[in-house]
Tab-separated table of C-alpha atoms in Angstrom:
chain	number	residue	atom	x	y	z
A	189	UNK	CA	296.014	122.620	-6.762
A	190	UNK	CA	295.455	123.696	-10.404
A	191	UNK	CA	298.604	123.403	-11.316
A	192	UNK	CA	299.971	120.167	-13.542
A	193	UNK	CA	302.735	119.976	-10.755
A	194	UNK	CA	300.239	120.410	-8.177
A	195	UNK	CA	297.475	117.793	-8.903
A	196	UNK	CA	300.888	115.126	-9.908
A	197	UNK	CA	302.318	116.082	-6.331
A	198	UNK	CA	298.637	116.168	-4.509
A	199	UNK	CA	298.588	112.215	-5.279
A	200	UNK	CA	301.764	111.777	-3.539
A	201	UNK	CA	300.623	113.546	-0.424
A	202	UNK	CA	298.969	111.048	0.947
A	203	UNK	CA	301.886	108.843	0.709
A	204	UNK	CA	304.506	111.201	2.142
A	205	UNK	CA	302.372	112.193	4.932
A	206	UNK	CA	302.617	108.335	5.772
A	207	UNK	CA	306.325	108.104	4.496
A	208	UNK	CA	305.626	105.433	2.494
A	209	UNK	CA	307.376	107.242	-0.729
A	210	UNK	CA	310.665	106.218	-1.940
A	211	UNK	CA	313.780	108.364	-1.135
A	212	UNK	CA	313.732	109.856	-4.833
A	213	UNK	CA	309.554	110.594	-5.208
A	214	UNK	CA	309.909	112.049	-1.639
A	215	UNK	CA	312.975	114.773	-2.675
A	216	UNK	CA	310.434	115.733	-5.441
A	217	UNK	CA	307.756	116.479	-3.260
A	218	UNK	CA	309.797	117.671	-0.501
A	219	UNK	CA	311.090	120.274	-3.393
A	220	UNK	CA	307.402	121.154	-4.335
A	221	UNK	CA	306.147	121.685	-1.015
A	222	UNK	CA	309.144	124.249	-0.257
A	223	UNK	CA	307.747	126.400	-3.278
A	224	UNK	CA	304.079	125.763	-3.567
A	225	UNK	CA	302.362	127.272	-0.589
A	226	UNK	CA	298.991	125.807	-1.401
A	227	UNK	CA	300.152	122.055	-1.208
A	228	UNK	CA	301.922	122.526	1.252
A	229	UNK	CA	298.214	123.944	3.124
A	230	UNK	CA	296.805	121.159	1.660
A	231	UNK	CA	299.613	118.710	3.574
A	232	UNK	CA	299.182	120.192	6.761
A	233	UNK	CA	294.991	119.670	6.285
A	234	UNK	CA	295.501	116.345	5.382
A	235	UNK	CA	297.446	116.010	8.579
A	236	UNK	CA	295.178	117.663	10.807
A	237	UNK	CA	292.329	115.920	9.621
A	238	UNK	CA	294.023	112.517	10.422
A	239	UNK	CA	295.494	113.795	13.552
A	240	UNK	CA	291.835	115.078	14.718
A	241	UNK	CA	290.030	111.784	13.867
A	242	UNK	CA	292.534	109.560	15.834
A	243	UNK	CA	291.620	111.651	18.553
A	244	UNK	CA	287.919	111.477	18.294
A	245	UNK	CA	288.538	107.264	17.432
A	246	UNK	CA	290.635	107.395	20.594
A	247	UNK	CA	287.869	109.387	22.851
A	248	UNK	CA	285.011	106.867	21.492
A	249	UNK	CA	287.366	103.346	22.261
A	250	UNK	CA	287.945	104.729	25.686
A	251	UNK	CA	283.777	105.642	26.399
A	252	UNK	CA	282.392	102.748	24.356
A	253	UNK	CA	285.189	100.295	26.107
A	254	UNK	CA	284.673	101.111	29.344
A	255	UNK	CA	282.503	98.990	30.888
A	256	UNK	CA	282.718	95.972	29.161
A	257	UNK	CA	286.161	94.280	30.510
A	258	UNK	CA	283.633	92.335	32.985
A	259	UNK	CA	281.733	90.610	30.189
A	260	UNK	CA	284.603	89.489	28.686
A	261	UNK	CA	285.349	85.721	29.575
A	262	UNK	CA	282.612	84.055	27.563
A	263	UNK	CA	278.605	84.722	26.270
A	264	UNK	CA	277.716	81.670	27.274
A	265	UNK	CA	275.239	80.752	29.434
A	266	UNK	CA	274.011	84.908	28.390
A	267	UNK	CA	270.976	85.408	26.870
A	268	UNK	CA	271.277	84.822	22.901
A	269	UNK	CA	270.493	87.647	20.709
A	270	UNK	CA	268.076	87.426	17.623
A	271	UNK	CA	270.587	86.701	14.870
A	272	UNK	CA	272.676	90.018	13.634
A	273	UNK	CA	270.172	91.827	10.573
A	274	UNK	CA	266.918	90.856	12.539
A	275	UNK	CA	265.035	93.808	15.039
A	276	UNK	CA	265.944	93.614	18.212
A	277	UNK	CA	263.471	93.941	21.032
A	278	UNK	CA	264.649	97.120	21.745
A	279	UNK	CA	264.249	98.528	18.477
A	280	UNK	CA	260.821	96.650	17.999
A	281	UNK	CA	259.745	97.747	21.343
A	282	UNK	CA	260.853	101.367	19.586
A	283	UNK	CA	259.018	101.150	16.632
A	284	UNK	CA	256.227	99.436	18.425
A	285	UNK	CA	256.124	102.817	20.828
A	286	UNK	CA	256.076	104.467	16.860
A	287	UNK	CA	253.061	102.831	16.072
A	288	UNK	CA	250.906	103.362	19.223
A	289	UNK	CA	251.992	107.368	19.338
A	290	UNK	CA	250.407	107.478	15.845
A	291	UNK	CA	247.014	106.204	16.327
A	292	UNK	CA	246.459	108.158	19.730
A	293	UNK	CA	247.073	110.697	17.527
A	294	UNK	CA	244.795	109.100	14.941
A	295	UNK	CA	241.993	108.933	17.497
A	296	UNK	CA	242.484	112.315	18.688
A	297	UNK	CA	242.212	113.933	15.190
A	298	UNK	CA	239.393	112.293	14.803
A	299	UNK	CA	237.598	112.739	17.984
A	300	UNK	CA	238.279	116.182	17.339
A	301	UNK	CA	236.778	116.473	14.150
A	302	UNK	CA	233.680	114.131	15.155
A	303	UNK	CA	232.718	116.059	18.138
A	304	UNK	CA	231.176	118.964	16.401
A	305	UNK	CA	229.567	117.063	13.903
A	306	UNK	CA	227.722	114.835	16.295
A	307	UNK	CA	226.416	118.346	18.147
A	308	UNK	CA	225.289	119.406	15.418
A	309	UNK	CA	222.819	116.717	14.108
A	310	UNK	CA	222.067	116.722	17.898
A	311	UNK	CA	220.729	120.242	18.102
A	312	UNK	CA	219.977	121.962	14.877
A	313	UNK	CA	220.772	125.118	14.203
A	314	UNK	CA	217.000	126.169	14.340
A	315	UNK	CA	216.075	124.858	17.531
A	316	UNK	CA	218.927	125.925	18.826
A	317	UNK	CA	218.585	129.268	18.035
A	318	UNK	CA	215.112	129.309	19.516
A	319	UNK	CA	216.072	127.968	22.829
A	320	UNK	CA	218.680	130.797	22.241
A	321	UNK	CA	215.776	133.174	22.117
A	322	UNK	CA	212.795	132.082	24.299
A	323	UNK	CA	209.547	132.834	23.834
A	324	UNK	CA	208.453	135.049	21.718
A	325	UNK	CA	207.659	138.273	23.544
A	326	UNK	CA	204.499	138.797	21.242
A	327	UNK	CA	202.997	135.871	23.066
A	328	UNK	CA	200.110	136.641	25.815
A	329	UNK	CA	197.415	134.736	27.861
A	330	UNK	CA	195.052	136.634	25.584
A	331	UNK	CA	196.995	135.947	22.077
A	332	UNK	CA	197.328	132.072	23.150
A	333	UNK	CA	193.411	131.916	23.791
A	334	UNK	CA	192.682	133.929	20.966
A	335	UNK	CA	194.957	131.592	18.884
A	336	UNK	CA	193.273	128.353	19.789
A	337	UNK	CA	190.100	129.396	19.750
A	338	UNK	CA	190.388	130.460	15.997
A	339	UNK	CA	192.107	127.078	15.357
A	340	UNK	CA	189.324	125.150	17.251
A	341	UNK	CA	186.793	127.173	15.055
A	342	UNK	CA	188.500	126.274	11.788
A	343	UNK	CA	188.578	122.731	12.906
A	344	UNK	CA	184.825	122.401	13.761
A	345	UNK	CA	184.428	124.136	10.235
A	346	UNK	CA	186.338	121.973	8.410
A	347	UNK	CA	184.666	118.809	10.255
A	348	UNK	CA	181.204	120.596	9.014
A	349	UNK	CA	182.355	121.015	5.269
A	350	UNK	CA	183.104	117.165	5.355
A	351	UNK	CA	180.036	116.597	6.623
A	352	UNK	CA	178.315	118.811	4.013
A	353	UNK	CA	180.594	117.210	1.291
A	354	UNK	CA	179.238	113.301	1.967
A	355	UNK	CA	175.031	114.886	1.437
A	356	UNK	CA	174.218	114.430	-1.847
A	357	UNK	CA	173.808	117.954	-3.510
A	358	UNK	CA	175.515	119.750	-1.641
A	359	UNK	CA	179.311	119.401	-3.012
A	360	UNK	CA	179.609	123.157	-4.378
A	361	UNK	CA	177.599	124.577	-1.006
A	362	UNK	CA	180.609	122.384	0.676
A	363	UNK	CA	183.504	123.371	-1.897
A	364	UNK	CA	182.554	127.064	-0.750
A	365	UNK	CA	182.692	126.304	2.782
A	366	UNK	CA	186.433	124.626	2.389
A	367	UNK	CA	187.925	127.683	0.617
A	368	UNK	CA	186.282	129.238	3.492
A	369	UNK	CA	187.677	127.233	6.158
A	370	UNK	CA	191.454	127.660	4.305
A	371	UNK	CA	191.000	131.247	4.417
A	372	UNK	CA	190.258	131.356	7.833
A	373	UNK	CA	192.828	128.583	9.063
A	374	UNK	CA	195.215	131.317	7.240
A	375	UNK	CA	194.141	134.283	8.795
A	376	UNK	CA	194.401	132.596	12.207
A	377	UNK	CA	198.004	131.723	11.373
B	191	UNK	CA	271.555	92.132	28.550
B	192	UNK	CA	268.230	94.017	27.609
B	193	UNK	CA	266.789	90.727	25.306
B	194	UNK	CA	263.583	89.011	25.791
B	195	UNK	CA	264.853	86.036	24.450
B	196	UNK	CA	265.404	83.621	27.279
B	197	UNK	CA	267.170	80.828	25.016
B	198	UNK	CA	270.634	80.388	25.928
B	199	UNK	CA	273.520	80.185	23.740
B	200	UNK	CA	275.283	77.387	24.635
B	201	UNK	CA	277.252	76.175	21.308
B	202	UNK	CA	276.975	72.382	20.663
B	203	UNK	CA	280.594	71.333	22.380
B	204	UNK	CA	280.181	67.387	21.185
B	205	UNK	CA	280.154	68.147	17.256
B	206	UNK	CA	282.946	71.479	17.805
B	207	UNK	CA	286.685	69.256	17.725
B	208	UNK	CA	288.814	69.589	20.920
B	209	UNK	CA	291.189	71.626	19.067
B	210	UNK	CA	289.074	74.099	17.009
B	211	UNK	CA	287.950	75.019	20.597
B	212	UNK	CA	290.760	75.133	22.640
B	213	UNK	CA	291.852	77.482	19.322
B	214	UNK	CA	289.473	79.616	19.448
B	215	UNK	CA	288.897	80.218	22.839
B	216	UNK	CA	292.751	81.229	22.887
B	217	UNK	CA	292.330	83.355	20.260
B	218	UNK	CA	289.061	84.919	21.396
B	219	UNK	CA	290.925	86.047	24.815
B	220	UNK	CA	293.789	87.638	22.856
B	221	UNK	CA	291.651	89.379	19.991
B	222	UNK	CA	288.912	90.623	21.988
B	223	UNK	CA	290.577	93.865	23.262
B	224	UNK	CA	291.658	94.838	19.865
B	225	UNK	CA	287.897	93.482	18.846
B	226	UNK	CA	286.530	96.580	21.682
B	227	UNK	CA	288.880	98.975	20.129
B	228	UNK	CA	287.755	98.536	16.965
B	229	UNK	CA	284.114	98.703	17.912
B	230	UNK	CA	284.179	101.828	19.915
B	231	UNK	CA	286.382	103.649	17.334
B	232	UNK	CA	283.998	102.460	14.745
B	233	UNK	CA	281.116	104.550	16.772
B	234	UNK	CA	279.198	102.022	17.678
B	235	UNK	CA	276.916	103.154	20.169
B	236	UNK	CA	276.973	102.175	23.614
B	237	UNK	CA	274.099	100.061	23.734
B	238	UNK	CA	275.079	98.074	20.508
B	239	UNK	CA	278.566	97.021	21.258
B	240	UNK	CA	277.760	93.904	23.458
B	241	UNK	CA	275.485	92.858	20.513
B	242	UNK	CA	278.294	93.181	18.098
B	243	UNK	CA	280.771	91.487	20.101
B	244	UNK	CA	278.018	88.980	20.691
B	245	UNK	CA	277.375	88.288	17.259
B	246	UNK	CA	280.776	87.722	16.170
B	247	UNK	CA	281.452	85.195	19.285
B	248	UNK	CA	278.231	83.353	18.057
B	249	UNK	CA	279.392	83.328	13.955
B	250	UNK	CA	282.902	82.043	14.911
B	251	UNK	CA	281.409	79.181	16.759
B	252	UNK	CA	278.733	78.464	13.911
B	253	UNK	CA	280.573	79.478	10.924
B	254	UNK	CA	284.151	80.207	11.817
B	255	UNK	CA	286.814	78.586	9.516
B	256	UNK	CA	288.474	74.893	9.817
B	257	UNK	CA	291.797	74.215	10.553
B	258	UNK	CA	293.442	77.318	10.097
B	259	UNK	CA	296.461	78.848	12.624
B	260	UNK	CA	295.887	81.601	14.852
B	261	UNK	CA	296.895	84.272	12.694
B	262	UNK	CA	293.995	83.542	9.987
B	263	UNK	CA	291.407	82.746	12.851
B	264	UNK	CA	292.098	86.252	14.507
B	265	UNK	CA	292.129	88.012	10.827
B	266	UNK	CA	288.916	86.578	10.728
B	267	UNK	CA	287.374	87.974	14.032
B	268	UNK	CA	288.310	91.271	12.886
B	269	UNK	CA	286.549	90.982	9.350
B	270	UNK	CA	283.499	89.734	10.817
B	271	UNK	CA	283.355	92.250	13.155
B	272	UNK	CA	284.244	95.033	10.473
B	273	UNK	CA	281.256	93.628	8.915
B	274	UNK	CA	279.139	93.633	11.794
B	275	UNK	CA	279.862	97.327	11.933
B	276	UNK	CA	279.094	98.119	8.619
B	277	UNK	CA	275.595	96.316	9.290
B	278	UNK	CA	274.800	98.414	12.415
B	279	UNK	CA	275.867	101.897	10.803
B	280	UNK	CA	272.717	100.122	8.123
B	281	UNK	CA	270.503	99.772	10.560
B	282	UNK	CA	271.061	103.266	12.135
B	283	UNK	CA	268.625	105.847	11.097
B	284	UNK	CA	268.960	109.526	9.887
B	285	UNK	CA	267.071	110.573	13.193
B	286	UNK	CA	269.361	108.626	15.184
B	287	UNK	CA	272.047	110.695	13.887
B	288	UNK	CA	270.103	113.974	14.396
B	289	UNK	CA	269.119	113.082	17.812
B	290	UNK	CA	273.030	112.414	18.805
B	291	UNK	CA	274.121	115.559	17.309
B	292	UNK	CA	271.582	117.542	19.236
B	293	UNK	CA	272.041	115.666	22.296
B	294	UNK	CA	275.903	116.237	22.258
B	295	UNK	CA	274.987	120.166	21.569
B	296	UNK	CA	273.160	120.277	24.532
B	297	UNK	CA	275.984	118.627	26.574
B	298	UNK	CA	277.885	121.306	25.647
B	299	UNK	CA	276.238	124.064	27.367
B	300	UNK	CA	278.333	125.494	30.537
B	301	UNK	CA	281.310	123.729	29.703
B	302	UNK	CA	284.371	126.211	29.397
B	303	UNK	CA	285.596	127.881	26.712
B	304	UNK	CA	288.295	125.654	25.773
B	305	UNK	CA	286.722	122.863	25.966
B	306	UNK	CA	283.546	124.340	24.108
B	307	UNK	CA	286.233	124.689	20.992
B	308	UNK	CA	287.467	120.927	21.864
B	309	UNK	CA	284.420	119.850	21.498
B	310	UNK	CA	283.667	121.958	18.802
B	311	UNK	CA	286.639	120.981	16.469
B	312	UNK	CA	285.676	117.075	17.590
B	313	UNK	CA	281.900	117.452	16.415
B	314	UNK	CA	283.481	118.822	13.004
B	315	UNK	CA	285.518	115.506	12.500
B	316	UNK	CA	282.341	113.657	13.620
B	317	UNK	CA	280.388	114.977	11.028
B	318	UNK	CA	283.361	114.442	8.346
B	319	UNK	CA	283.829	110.679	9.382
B	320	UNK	CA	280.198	110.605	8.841
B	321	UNK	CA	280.141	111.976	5.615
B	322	UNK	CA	282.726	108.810	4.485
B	323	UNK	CA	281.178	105.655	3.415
B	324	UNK	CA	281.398	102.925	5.409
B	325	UNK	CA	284.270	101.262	3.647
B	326	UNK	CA	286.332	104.337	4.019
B	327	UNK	CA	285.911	105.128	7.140
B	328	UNK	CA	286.526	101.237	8.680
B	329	UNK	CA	289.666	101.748	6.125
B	330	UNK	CA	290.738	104.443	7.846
B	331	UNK	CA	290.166	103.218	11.734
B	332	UNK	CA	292.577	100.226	10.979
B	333	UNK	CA	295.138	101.727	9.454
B	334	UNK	CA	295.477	104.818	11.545
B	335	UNK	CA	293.923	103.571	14.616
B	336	UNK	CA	294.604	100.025	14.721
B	337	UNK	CA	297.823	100.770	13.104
B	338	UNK	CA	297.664	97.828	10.769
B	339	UNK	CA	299.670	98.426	7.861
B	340	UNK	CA	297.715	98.155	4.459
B	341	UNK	CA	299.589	94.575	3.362
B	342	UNK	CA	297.742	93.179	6.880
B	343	UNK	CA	294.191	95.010	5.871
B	344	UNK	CA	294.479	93.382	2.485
B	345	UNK	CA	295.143	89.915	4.107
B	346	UNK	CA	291.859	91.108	6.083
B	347	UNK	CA	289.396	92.348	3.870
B	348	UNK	CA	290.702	89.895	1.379
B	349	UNK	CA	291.905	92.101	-1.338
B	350	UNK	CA	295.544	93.009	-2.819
B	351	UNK	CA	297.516	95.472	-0.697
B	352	UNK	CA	297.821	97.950	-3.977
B	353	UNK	CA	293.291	98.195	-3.759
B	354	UNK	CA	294.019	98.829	0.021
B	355	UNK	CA	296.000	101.603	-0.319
B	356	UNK	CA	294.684	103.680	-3.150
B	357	UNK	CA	291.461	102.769	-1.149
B	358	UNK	CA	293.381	104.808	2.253
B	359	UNK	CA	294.267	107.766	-0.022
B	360	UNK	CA	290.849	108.248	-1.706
B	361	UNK	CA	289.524	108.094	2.093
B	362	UNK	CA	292.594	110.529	3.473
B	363	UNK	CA	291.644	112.967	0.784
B	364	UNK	CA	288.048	113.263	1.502
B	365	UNK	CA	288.186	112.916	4.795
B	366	UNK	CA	290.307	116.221	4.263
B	367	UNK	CA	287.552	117.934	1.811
B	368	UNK	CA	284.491	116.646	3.760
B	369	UNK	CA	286.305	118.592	7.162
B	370	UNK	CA	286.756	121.386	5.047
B	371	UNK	CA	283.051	121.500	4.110
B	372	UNK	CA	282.385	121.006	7.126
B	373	UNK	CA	283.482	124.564	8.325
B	374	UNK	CA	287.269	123.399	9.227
B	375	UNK	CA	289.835	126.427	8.944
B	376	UNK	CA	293.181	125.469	9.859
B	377	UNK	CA	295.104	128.278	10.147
């Protein structure tokens, strides 16, 4: 169809195919077609195409007809429709469907993404890594005693040092006995 | 009927005149097989073509023209519905489409070979008419389906036979190219 003949006889096709030419325009492209192989392809498509969409037309009247010859005498008295344009209640009840399938989804994602942030401020990572553990295996009945005995000594220390403190006189005999009392609340640690 | 809507139509018979009735009730009965035709070679879907046929019953009661004869009234019907068509191929979605042409695939599946390649060559065309606008394509179903000739279309659609039918040639031609892209060989 490159051709100057060609693309002046492809606008005629149309019109042949339908015979809707007059007797002289359809001798010219009757002559054409006998020598040009490619319009003459191009014919037979155009035929084809037509021939292959009445049939599909023809299968869809016959399924989408079918059925309705029983409705036919009047739509009154049926249930009126929402005016043509407007959602119907099927397709509202569709996109209504839409809506809900988006925020289950919503929630889920965000359940999902919640959950392990609420266990976490729950348990933190430290304790739970000590329940993890257990007790320390250094611990004994003699370490515990030992440990709150020097802690009860420290105390009754620093109670003294306090005591010391409030006498007048006495503040650098009781600023000695506090550095005293840290060291030993360290030690005991 | 799968509406919620429990008004009834019942059109207002006192203010409708004995004859406009009477006219087109006659011409309702005598139309409305052509009206089906029409519908379910436009593709409308199964569930949609009581709504169309519906909607154009319900416009020629509330807008449908005075004193005319029955040739004009029926012209009418089938304009209205042509653009009741239009307005539902509008409303369809992409996905609609998508889910139709997968649902026809699967339909497919253990049918025989021959008519695995009907059905083949038929999905093709399906997917050219799509590919035409909606002008061309209701062009096309009444002039090679309803077998109107394009003088009748133009009386119609309103406009001058000569629009009409370099309109039907634009719409032959692509319907050709868009089954060609499509993957059509004719041998």
């Amino acid at each position: 169809m490159n051709s100057e003949p060609c693309r002046v006889i492809g606008e005629l096709l149309v019109d042949f195919a339908d015979g809707e030419l007059t007797v002289e325009q359809r001798h010219r492209v009757a002559d054409h077609l006998a020598a040009c192989a490619e319009c003459r392809a191009e014919l037979r498509l155009l035929e084809r195409s037509l021939e292959l969409a009445q049939s599909v037309w023809q299968e869809a009247a016959l399924s989408r007809g079918e059925g309705i010859g029983p409705l036919l005498p009047a739509f009154e008295g049926r249930p009126k429709l929402a005016p043509a344009g407007r959602l119907r209640p099927h397709r509202r009840r569709a996109i209504a469907a839409g809506v809900a399938a988006c925020i289950v989804l919503l929630l889920l994602a965000s359940t999902a993404w919640w959950l392990p942030q609420l266990r976490h401020d729950r348990h933190p990572p430290e304790v739970i890594a000590h329940q993890e553990v257990g007790p320390s295996p250094a611990l004994s009945d003699d370490g515990i005693d030992g440990f709150i005995s020097r802690r009860a000594r420290a105390a009754r220390l620093a109670a003294a040092a306090q005591l010391l403190a409030s006498q007048p006189g006495l503040e650098s005999y009781a600023a000695d006995a506090e550095r005293y009392v840290e060291k030993v609340s360290r030690d005991a640690k | 009927m799968r509406n919620l809507v429990v008004e009834q139509f019942q059109p207002d018979w006192t203010v409708v005149p004995e004859s406009t009735k009477d006219l087109l009730r006659s011409v309702w009965e005598k139309v409305v097989p052509q009206l089906i035709r029409l519908i379910g070679a436009m593709d409308i879907g199964h569930g949609c073509r009581e709504d169309v046929l519906q909607d154009v019953y319900l416009a020629a009661w509330q807008k449908g023209p005075a004193d005319v004869d029955p040739m004009q009234l029926q012209r009418w019907l089938i304009r209205v519905t042509v653009n009741r068509c239009k307005l539902e191929y509008r409303q369809r979605s992409r996905w609609h489409a998508v889910w139709h042409g997968l649902a026809a695939r699967s339909s497919r599946h253990g049918s025989g070979c021959g008519e695995a390649a009907a059905d083949e060559e038929h999905e093709l065309v399906r997917r050219a008419l799509a590919g035409l606008g909606h002008e061309e394509r209701s062009l096309l179903v009444l002039r090679y389906f309803m077998e109107l000739d394009s003088a009748e279309i133009g009386r119609i659609l309103e406009q001058p036979d000569s629009t009409v039918r370099g309109k039907l040639r634009e719409a032959r031609k692509q319907l050709a190219w868009e089954l060609k892209r499509a993957g059509y060989h004719y041998e």
